[in-house]
Every structure is written in structure tokens, then in C-alpha cells.
PDB file of C-alpha atoms in Angstrom:
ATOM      1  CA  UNK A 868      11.362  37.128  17.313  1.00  0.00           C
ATOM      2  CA  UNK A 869      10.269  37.248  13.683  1.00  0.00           C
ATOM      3  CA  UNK A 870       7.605  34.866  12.846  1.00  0.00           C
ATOM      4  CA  UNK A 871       6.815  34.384   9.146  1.00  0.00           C
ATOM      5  CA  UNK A 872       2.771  35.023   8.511  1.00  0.00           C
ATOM      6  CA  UNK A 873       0.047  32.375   9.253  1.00  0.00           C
ATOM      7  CA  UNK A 874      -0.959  30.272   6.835  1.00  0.00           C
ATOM      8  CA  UNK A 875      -4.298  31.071   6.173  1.00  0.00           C
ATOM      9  CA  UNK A 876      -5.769  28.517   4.733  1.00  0.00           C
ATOM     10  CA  UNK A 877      -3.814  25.295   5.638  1.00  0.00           C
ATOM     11  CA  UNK A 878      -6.421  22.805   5.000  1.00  0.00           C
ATOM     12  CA  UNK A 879      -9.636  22.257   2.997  1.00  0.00           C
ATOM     13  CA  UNK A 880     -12.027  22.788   6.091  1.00  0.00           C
ATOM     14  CA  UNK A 881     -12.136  26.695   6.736  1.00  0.00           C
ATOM     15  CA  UNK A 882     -13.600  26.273  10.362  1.00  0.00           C
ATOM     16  CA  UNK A 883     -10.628  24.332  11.431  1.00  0.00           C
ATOM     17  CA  UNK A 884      -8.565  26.994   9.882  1.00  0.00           C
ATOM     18  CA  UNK A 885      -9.978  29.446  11.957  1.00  0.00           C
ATOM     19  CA  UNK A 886      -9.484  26.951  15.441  1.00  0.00           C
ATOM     20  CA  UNK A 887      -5.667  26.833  14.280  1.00  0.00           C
ATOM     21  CA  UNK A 888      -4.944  30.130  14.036  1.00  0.00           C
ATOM     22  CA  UNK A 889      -6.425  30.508  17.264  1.00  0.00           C
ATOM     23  CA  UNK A 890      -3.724  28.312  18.652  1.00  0.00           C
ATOM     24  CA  UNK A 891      -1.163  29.766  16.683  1.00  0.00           C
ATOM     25  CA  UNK A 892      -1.512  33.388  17.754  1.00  0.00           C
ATOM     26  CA  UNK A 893      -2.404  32.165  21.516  1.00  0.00           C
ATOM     27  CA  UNK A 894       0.520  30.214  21.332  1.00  0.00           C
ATOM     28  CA  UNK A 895       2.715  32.925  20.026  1.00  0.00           C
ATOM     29  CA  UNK A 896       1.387  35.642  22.727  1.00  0.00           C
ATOM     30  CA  UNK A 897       2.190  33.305  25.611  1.00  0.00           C
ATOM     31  CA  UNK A 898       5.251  32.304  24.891  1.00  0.00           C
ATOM     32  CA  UNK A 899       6.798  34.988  23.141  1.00  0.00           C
ATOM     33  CA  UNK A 900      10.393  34.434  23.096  1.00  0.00           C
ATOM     34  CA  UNK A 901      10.006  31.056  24.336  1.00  0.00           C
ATOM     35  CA  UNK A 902       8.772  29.896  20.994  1.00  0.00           C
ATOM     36  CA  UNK A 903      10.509  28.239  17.468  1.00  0.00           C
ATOM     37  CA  UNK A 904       7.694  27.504  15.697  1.00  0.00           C
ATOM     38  CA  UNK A 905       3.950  26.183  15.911  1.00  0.00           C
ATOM     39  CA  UNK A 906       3.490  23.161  13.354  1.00  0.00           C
ATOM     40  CA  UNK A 907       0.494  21.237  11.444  1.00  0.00           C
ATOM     41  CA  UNK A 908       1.570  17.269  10.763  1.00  0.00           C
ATOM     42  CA  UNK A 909      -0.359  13.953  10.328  1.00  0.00           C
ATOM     43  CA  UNK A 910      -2.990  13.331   7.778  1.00  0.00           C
ATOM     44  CA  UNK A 911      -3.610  17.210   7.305  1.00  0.00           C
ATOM     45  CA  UNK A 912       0.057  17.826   6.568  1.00  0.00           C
ATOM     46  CA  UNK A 913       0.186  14.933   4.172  1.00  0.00           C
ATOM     47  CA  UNK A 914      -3.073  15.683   2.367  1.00  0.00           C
ATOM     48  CA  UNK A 915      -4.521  12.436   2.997  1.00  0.00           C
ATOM     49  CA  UNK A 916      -7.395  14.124   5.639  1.00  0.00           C
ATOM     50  CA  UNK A 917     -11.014  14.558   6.178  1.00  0.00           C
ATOM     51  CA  UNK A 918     -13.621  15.161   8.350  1.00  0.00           C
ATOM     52  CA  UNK A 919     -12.671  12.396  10.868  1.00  0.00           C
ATOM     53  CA  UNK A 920      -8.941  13.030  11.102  1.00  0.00           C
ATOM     54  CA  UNK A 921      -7.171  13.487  14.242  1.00  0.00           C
ATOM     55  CA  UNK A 922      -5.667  17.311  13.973  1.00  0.00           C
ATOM     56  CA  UNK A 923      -2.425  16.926  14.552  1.00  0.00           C
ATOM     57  CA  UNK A 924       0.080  19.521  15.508  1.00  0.00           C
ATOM     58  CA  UNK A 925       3.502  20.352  17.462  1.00  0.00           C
ATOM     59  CA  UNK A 926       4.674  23.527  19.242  1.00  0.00           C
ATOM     60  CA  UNK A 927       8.468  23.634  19.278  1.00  0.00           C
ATOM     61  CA  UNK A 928       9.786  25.398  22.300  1.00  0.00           C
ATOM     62  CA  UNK A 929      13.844  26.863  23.333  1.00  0.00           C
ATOM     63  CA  UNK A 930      13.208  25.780  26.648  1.00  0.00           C
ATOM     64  CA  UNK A 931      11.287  23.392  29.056  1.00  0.00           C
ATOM     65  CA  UNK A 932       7.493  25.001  29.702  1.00  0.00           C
ATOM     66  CA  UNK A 933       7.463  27.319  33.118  1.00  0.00           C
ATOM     67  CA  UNK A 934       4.716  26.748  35.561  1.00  0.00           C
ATOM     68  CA  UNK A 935       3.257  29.813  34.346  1.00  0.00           C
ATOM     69  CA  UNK A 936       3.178  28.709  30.934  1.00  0.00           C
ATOM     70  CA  UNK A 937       2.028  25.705  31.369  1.00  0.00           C
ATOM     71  CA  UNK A 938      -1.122  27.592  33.043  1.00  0.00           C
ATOM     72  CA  UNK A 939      -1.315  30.004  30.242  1.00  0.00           C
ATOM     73  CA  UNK A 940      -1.578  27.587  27.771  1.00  0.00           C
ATOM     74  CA  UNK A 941      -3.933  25.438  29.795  1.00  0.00           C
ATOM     75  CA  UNK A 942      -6.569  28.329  30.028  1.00  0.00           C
ATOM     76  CA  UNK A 943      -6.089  28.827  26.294  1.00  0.00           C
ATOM     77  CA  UNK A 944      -6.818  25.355  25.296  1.00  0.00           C
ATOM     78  CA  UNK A 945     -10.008  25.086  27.115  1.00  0.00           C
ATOM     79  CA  UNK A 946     -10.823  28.008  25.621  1.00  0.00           C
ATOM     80  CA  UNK A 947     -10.463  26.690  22.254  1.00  0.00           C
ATOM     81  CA  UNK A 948     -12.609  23.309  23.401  1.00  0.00           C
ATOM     82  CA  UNK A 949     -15.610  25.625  24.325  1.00  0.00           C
ATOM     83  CA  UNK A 950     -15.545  27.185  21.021  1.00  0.00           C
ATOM     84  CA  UNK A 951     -18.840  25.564  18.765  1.00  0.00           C
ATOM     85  CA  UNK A 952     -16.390  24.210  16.144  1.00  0.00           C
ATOM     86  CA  UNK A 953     -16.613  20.541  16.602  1.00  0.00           C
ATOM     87  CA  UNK A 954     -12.969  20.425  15.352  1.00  0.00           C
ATOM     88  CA  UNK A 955     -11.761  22.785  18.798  1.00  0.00           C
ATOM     89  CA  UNK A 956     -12.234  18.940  20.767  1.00  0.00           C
ATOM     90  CA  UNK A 957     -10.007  17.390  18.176  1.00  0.00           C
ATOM     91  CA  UNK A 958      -6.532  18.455  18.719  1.00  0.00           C
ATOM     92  CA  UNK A 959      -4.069  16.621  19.638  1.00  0.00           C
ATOM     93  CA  UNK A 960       0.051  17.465  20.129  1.00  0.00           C
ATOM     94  CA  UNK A 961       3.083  18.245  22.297  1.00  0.00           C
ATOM     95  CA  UNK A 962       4.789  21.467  23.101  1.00  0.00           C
ATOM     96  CA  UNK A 963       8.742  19.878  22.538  1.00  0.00           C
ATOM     97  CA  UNK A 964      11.975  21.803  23.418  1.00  0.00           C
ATOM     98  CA  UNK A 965      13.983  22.060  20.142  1.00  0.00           C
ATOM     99  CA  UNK A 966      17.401  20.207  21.309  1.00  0.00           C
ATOM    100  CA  UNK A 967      15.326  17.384  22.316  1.00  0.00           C
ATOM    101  CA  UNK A 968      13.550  16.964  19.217  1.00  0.00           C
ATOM    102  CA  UNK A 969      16.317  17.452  17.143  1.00  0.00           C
ATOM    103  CA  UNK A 970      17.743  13.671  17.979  1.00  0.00           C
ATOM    104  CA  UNK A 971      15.926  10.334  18.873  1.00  0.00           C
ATOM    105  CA  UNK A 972      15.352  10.377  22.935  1.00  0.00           C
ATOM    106  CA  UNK A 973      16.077   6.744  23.808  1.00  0.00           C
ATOM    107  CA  UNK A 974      14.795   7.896  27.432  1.00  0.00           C
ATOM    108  CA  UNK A 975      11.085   8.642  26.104  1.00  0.00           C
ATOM    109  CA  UNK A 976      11.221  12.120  28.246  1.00  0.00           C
ATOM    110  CA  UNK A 977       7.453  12.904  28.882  1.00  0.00           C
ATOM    111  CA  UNK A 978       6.052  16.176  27.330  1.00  0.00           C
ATOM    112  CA  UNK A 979       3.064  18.447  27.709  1.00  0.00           C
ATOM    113  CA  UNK A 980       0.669  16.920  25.551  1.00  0.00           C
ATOM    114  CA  UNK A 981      -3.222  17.651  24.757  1.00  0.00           C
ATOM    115  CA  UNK A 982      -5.280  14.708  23.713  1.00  0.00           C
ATOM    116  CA  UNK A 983      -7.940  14.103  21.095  1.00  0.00           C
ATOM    117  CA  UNK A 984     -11.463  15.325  22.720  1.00  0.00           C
ATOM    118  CA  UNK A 985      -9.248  16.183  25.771  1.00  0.00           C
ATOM    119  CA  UNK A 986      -9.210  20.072  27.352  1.00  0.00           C
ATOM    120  CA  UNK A 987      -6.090  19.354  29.880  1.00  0.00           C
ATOM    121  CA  UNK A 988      -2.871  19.095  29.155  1.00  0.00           C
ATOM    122  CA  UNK A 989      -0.982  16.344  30.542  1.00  0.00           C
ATOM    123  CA  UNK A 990       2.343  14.777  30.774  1.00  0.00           C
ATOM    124  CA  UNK A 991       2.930  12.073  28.222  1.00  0.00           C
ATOM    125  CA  UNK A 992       5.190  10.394  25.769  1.00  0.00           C
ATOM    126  CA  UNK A 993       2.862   9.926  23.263  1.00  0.00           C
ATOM    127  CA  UNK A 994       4.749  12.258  20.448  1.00  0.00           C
ATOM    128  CA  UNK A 995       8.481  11.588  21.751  1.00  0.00           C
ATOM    129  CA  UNK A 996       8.806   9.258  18.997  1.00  0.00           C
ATOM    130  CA  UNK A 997      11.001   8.984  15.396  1.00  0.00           C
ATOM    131  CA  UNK A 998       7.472   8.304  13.861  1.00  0.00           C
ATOM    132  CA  UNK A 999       6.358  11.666  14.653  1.00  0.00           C
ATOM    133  CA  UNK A1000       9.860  13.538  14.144  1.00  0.00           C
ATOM    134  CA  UNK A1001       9.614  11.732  10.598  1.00  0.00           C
ATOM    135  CA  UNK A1002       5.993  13.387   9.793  1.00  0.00           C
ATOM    136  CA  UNK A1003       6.913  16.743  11.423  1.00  0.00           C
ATOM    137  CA  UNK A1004      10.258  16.912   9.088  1.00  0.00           C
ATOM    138  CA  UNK A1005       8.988  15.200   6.075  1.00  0.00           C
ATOM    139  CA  UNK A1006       5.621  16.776   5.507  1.00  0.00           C
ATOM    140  CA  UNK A1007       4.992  19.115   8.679  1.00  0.00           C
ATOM    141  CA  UNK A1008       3.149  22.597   7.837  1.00  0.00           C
ATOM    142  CA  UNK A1009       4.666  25.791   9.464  1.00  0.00           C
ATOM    143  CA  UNK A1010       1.810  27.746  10.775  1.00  0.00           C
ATOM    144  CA  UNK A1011       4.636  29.969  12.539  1.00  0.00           C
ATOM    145  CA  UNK A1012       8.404  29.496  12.807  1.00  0.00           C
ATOM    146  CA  UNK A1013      11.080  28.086  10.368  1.00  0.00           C
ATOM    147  CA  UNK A1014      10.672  25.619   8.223  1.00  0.00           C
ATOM    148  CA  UNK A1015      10.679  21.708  10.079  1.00  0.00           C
ATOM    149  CA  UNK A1016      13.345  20.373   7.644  1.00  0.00           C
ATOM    150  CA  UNK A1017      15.884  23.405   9.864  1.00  0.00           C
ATOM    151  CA  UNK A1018      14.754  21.604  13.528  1.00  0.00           C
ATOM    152  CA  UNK A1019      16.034  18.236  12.630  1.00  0.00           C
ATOM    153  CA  UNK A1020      17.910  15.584  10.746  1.00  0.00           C
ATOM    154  CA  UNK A1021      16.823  13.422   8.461  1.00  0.00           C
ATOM    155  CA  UNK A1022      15.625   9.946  10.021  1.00  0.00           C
ATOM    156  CA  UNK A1023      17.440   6.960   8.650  1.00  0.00           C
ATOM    157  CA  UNK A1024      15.497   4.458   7.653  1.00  0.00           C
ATOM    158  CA  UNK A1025      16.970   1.670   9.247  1.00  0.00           C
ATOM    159  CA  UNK A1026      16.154   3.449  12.885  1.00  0.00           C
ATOM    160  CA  UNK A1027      12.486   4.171  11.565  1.00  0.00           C
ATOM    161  CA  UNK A1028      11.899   0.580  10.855  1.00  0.00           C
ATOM    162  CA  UNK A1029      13.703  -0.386  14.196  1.00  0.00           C
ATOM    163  CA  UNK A1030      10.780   1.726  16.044  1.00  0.00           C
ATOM    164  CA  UNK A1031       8.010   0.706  13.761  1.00  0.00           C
ATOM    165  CA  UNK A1032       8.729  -2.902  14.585  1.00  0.00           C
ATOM    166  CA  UNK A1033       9.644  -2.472  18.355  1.00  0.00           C
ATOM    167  CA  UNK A1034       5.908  -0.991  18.940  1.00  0.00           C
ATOM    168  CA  UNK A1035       4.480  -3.762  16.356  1.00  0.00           C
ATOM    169  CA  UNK A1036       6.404  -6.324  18.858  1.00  0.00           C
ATOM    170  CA  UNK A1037       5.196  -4.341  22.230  1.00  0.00           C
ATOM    171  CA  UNK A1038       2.113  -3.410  21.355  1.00  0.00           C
ATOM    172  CA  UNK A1039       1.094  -6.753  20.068  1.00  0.00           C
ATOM    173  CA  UNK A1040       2.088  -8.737  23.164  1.00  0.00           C
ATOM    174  CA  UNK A1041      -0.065  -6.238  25.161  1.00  0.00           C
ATOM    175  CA  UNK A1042      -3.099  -7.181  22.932  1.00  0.00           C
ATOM    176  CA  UNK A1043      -2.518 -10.762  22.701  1.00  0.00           C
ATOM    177  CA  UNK A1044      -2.379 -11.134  26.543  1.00  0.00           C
ATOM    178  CA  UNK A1045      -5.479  -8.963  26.817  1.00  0.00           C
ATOM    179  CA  UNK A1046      -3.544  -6.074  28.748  1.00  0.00           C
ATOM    180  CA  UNK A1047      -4.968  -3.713  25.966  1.00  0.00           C
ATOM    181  CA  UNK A1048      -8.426  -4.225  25.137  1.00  0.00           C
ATOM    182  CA  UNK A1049      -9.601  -4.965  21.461  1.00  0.00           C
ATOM    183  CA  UNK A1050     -13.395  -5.193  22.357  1.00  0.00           C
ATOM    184  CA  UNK A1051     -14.402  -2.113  21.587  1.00  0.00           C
ATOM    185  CA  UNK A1052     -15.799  -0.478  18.488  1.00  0.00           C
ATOM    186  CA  UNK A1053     -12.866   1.914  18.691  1.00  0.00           C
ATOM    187  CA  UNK A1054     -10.046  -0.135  19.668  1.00  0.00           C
ATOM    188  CA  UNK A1055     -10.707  -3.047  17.523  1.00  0.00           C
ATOM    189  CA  UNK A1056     -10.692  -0.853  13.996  1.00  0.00           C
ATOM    190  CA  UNK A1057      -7.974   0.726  15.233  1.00  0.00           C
ATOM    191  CA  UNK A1058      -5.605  -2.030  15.695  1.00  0.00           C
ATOM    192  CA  UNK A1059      -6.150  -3.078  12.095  1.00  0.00           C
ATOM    193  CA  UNK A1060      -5.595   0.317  10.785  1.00  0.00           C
ATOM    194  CA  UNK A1061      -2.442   0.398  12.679  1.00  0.00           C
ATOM    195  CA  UNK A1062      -0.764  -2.362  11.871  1.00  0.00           C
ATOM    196  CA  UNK A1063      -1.675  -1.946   8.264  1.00  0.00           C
ATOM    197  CA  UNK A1064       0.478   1.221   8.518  1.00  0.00           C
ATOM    198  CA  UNK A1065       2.878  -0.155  10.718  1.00  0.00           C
ATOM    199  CA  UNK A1066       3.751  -3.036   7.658  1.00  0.00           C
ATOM    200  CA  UNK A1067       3.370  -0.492   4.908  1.00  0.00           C
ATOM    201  CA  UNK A1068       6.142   1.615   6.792  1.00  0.00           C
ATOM    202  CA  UNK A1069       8.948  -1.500   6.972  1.00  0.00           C
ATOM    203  CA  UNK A1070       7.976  -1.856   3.465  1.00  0.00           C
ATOM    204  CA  UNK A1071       8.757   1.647   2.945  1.00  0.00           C
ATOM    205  CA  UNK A1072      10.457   3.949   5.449  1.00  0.00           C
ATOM    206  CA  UNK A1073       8.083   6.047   5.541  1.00  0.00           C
ATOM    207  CA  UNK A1074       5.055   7.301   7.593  1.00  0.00           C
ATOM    208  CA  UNK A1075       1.187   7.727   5.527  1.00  0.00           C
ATOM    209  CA  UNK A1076      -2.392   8.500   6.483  1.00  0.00           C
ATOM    210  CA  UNK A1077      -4.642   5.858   7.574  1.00  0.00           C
ATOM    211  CA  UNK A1078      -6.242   5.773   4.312  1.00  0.00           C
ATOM    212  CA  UNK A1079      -2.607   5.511   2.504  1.00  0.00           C
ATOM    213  CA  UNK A1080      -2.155   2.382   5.062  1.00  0.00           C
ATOM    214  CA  UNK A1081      -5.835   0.612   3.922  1.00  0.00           C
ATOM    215  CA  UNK A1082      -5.440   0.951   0.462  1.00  0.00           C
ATOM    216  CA  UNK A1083      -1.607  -0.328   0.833  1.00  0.00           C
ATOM    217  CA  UNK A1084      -3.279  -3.271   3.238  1.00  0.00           C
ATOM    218  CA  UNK A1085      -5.588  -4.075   0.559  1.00  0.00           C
ATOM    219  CA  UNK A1086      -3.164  -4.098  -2.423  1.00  0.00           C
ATOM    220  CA  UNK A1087      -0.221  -5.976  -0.798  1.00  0.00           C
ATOM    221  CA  UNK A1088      -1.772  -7.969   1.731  1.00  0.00           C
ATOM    222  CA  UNK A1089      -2.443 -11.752   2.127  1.00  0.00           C
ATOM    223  CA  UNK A1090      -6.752 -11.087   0.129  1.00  0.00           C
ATOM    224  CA  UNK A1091      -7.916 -13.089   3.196  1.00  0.00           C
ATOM    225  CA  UNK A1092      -7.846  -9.620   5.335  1.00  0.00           C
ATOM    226  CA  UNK A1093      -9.251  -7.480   2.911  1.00  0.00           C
ATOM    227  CA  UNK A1094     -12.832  -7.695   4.567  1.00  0.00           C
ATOM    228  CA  UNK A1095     -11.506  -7.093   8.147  1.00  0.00           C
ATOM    229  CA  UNK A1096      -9.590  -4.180   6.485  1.00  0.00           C
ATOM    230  CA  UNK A1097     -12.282  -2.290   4.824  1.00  0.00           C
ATOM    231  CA  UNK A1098     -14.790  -2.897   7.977  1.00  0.00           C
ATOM    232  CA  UNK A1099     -12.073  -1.577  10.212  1.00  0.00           C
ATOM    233  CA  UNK A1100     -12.172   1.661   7.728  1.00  0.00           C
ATOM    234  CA  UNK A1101     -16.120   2.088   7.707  1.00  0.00           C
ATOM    235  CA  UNK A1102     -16.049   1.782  11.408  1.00  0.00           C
ATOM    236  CA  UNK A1103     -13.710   4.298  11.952  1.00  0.00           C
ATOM    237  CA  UNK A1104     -16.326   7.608  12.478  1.00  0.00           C
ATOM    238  CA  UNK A1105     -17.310   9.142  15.353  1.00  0.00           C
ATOM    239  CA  UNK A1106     -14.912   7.459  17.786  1.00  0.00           C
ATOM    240  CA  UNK A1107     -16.549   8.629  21.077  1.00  0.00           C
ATOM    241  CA  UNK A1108     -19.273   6.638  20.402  1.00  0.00           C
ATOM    242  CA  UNK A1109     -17.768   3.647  19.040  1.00  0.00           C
ATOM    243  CA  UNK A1110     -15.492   3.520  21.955  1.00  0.00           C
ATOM    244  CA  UNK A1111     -18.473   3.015  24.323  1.00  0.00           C
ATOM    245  CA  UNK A1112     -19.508   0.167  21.878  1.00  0.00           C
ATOM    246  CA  UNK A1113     -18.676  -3.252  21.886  1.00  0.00           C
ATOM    247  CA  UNK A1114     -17.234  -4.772  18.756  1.00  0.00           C
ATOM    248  CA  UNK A1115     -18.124  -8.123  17.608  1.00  0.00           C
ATOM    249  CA  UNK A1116     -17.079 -10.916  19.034  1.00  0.00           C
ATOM    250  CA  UNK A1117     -15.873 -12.470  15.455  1.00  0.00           C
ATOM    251  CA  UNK A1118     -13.709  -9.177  14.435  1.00  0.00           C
ATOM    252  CA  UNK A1119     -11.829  -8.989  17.771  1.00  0.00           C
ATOM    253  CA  UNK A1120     -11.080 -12.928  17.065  1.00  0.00           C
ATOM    254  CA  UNK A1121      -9.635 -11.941  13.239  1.00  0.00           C
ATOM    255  CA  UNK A1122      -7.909  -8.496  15.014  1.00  0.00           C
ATOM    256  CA  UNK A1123      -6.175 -11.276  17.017  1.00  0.00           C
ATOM    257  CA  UNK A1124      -5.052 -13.371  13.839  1.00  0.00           C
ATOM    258  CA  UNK A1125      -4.104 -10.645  12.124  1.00  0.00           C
ATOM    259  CA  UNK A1126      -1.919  -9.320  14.258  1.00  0.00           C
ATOM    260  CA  UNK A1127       0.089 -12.695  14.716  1.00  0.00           C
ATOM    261  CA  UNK A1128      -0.213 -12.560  10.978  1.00  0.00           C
ATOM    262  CA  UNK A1129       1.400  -8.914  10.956  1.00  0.00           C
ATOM    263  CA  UNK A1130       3.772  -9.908  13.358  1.00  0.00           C
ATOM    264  CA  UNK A1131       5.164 -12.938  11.375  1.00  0.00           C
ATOM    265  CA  UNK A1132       5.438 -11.135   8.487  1.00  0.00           C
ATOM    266  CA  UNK A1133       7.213  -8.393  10.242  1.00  0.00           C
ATOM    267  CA  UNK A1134      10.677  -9.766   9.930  1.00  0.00           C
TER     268      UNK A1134
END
């Protein structure tokens, strides 16, 4: 198979450069033939990123992962999580066969899927999703393989709002009935950030950054969430920690209004 050259430099930080291009050519030497195309989405794809983003990326496969490569791969990600690089414990993506991705999965079929700060892959259907189909096709970054826009069709709006709002709905009544915890430092700022995107995309069909979401939370908004917005944003660092951290009592209360609040609003 002919695989167009890496990108070299496909972001601003040049150590995470070099940590992607070891995945891309470990990738590529494991599965050989098995492989469409190795992929760079999320924040660093849209050019919204920095030094706290999630890395974000996708490994489009013909078929289903083997046993063997499944092992392969394994040892090669915890290879790339010893490296020194703090950004080698901040991947995160799913290795997705190409006829599945090419259509919305109502099923949810579970994929091999690495984790933020995680070295083991797992089973998950974290990234079976329109949301991420939408980034990967919109504003996805070939670091091998064909160009995204040639893996799948465009995602009509309509079905990306229907998504958007399903998890809004879901997710909320998880929160609300304390099945999902809020009382961390992590979990707390990261409800608000989400359903700040979440509203921005049934505003506009379309999936941005966490920063595009705050800065569209602050402008269009109801003001009385603007300071629960922007200390949502300034907690957002060093995640590990804050996760271990519990938020304030008064914050969790306002997640909990704002999220009725988003869901009323929410249509």
C-alpha cells in the first residue's frame, strides 16, 4: 500500500510531533495491509489547541483488529507512554474498520480504544459517534492514508443535532440523579465546558474546541453563567490532579442549574 509522507510538523508543539510519528510509523509496520489511514482530529486538527489538549487521533482499519494485532499494538502503545514526553500519556483514539465508520452505527459497536493517561487498550464506544465522524471528516489531519473527506459522507445536520441533544438529555439525567459524579475538580469543569459546546453545536451543526465552546458560552449565553463559565476554563489544567480534588460545594450546585438551564434551552 502507498501511504502519502508524514506530516512533519502537524502541530505547534515539536515534541508531540515526534510522539505522533511514532504512532504513525508503528502503526503502519504492524498493520501493513491492514491499514487506510492514521488520522489527527479534535482541538489539534481544528487549531484551537494547547498545552492541555486531549491528543486526539483515529486509525482507520479494512478489517476488524486480529488477536495478534491487537497485541502488537498494545506493546507499541506502552512503549510510547514510557517515552519522557509528557504528551506520550495523552493520547486518546480508536482503531475503526472503514465500512463501519463510513455510516452512523445505531448499534454503538465497541472499538479498540486507548484512553487519555491510559497505556491499555480497551474495548469501548467512546469514538463510535457522528460527533467524532463530523471532526474526523470536517477538519481531521492525515498523518498517513487518504484524505478523511474519501472515508465518509457528509453528516447532515439534522442527525448531528439529534445526537448532540440525545447525550445532552442522557447525560444530564445521569448527573441530576447523581449516577455521574460532579464533585470533583475534574468532573465539575467539565460538565460546563461540555454543555457549552453541546448548545453551541444545535446552534450550529457543527463540532469546536473547548475554547470555541467558552467564548460562544460567554457571548450567547444567559450573563448569569459567565462566572461559572470562565472558572470552569481556569480549572481545566492538569486533570489528574484535579480529578483527585473535590470541587466546591457552591459550583457543583450552579453545574446542577446550569445544566437544567442547558437542557431547557435545548429544544
Amino acid at each position: 500500500m502507498n501511504m502519502p509522507d508524514l506530516l512533519l510538523f502537524p502541530t505547534q508543539f515539536l515534541e508531540l510531533n515526534t510522539i505522533l510519528e511514532q504512532l504513525s510509523s508503528g502503526v503502519q509496520s504492524i498493520l501493513g495491509a491492514n491499514l487506510v489511514g492514521v488520522y489527527l482530529h479534535g482541538s489539534f486538527a481544528v487549531g484551537d489547541s494547547d498545552e492541555h489538549s486531549d491528543v486526539d487521533f483515529m486509525v482507520v482499519i479494512h478489517q476488524p483488529l486480529s488477536a495478534a494485532e491487537v497485541t502488537a499494538l498494545q506493546g507499541l502503545h506502552e512503549r510510547i507512554y514510557d517515552q519522557p514526553s509528557p504528551w506520550a500519556r495523552h493520547l486518546e483514539g480508536s482503531y475503526f474498520p472503514q465500512e463501519l465508520l463510513r455510516w452512523e452505527d445505531p448499534a454503538r459497536t465497541r472499538l479498540w480504544y486507548l484512553d487519555n493517561t491510559s497505556r491499555v487498550l480497551e474495548q469501548s464506544d467512546h469514538d463510535n459517534s457522528l460527533v467524532v465522524r463530523w471532526q474526523l471528516r470536517e477538519h481531521g489531519i492525515s498523518l498517513a492514508g487518504p484524505d478523511p473527506k474519501t472515508l465518509l459522507d457528509p453528516i447532515p445536520p439534522a442527525d448531528l443535532r439529534r445526537e448532540v441533544r440525545g447525550v445532552m438529555r442522557d447525560w444530564g439525567a445521569e448527573i441530576l440523579a447523581g449516577r455521574y459524579l460532579i464533585t470533583n475538580r475534574w468532573a465539575q469543569p467539565f460538565a460546563v465546558i461540555s454543555y457549552c459546546r453541546m448548545l453551541q453545536t444545535l446552534q450550529t451543526a457543527t463540532i469546536e474546541s473547548k475554547p470555541a465552546g467558552v467564548r460562544w458560552g460567554l457571548q450567547h449565553l444567559d450573563p448569569r453563567w459567565a462566572d461559572l463559565i470562565q472558572r470552569a476554563w481556569v480549572d481545566r489544567p492538569d486533570p489528574s490532579t484535579k480529578y483527585r480534588t473535590p470541587a466546591d460545594p457552591a459550583d457543583v450546585q450552579s453545574t446542577l442549574e446550569f445544566i437544567r438551564y442547558a437542557l431547557t434551552i435545548s429544544g
